[in-house]
Amino acid sequence: MHDSGRRRSRPDAVVHAAAIGQAHHCEERPDEAERVNARLPGTLARECHERGLRLVALSTDLVFGGDRAFVREGDAPGPLGVYGRTKLA
């Protein structure tokens, strides 16, 4: 127990699922989409790395160009809009 009587806990991982996910909103506000979908996750990743925590981040198939029905994680990305580009970043 900690001096305050509360138990301290340490997570095994952080799950990051926050994003501006409406593609039209990202097109209308690309600077906001860049901040929330690209820079914020980068900051979170650095903080997790410094603390030795795993980071699980959710993405989207819109990082791909949409020219194929099925893609694999290792396939080359090719986002067509702001949302896909910011999620790729």
Tab-separated table of C-alpha atoms in Angstrom:
chain	number	residue	atom	x	y	z
A	1	MET	CA	0.000	0.000	0.000
A	2	HIS	CA	1.053	3.521	-0.730
A	3	ASP	CA	1.280	6.018	2.129
A	4	SER	CA	-2.132	7.379	1.239
A	5	GLY	CA	-3.656	3.926	1.655
A	6	ARG	CA	-4.435	3.576	-2.038
A	7	ARG	CA	-2.948	0.828	-4.152
A	8	ARG	CA	-0.873	1.937	-7.087
A	9	SER	CA	-1.429	0.155	-10.351
A	10	ARG	CA	0.531	0.059	-13.567
A	11	PRO	CA	-1.229	-0.814	-16.802
A	12	ASP	CA	0.261	-3.358	-19.182
A	13	ALA	CA	-0.835	-1.314	-22.192
A	14	VAL	CA	-2.678	1.768	-23.344
A	15	VAL	CA	-5.455	1.436	-25.921
A	16	HIS	CA	-5.821	4.529	-28.089
A	17	ALA	CA	-9.109	4.672	-29.974
A	18	ALA	CA	-9.760	8.424	-30.083
A	19	ALA	CA	-9.882	10.122	-33.479
A	20	ILE	CA	-11.855	12.466	-35.608
A	21	GLY	CA	-13.381	9.677	-37.626
A	22	GLN	CA	-15.866	11.483	-39.807
A	23	ALA	CA	-14.121	11.868	-43.166
A	24	HIS	CA	-16.160	14.946	-44.108
A	25	HIS	CA	-15.181	16.677	-40.854
A	26	CYS	CA	-11.501	16.004	-41.602
A	27	GLU	CA	-11.884	17.471	-45.094
A	28	GLU	CA	-13.535	20.589	-43.653
A	29	ARG	CA	-10.994	20.993	-40.825
A	30	PRO	CA	-7.672	19.486	-41.938
A	31	ASP	CA	-5.588	21.275	-39.277
A	32	GLU	CA	-7.757	19.885	-36.489
A	33	ALA	CA	-7.641	16.423	-38.073
A	34	GLU	CA	-3.837	16.618	-38.223
A	35	ARG	CA	-3.630	17.569	-34.526
A	36	VAL	CA	-6.030	14.892	-33.293
A	37	ASN	CA	-5.373	12.033	-35.715
A	38	ALA	CA	-1.610	12.404	-36.261
A	39	ARG	CA	0.199	14.545	-33.691
A	40	LEU	CA	-1.728	13.431	-30.584
A	41	PRO	CA	-1.080	9.714	-31.234
A	42	GLY	CA	2.593	10.523	-31.846
A	43	THR	CA	2.829	12.243	-28.480
A	44	LEU	CA	1.016	9.353	-26.817
A	45	ALA	CA	3.375	6.858	-28.470
A	46	ARG	CA	6.442	8.716	-27.187
A	47	GLU	CA	5.004	8.888	-23.660
A	48	CYS	CA	4.199	5.174	-23.666
A	49	HIS	CA	7.672	4.355	-24.993
A	50	GLU	CA	9.322	6.413	-22.248
A	51	ARG	CA	7.300	4.541	-19.622
A	52	GLY	CA	7.832	1.102	-21.145
A	53	LEU	CA	4.132	0.671	-21.929
A	54	ARG	CA	2.657	-1.033	-24.962
A	55	LEU	CA	0.433	1.102	-27.143
A	56	VAL	CA	-2.457	-0.395	-29.087
A	57	ALA	CA	-3.792	2.104	-31.625
A	58	LEU	CA	-6.811	1.600	-33.836
A	59	SER	CA	-6.587	2.585	-37.470
A	60	THR	CA	-8.729	2.458	-40.578
A	61	ASP	CA	-8.797	0.830	-43.976
A	62	LEU	CA	-8.973	4.348	-45.432
A	63	VAL	CA	-5.174	4.491	-45.280
A	64	PHE	CA	-5.419	2.396	-48.450
A	65	GLY	CA	-6.539	3.731	-51.815
A	66	GLY	CA	-9.673	1.630	-52.197
A	67	ASP	CA	-8.596	0.141	-55.499
A	68	ARG	CA	-8.777	-3.424	-54.148
A	69	ALA	CA	-11.485	-5.222	-52.195
A	70	PHE	CA	-9.030	-6.784	-49.746
A	71	VAL	CA	-5.706	-5.521	-48.460
A	72	ARG	CA	-3.142	-6.805	-45.986
A	73	GLU	CA	-1.446	-4.788	-43.268
A	74	GLY	CA	1.822	-4.980	-45.194
A	75	ASP	CA	0.355	-3.595	-48.440
A	76	ALA	CA	1.460	-0.126	-49.504
A	77	PRO	CA	-0.843	2.623	-48.222
A	78	GLY	CA	-2.352	5.212	-50.514
A	79	PRO	CA	-4.940	7.311	-48.689
A	80	LEU	CA	-7.183	9.451	-50.865
A	81	GLY	CA	-8.453	11.953	-48.299
A	82	VAL	CA	-7.434	13.965	-45.254
A	83	TYR	CA	-8.800	11.382	-42.813
A	84	GLY	CA	-6.770	8.516	-44.296
A	85	ARG	CA	-3.631	10.667	-44.564
A	86	THR	CA	-3.845	11.812	-40.946
A	87	LYS	CA	-4.466	8.281	-39.690
A	88	LEU	CA	-1.491	7.031	-41.702
A	89	ALA	CA	0.700	9.783	-40.239
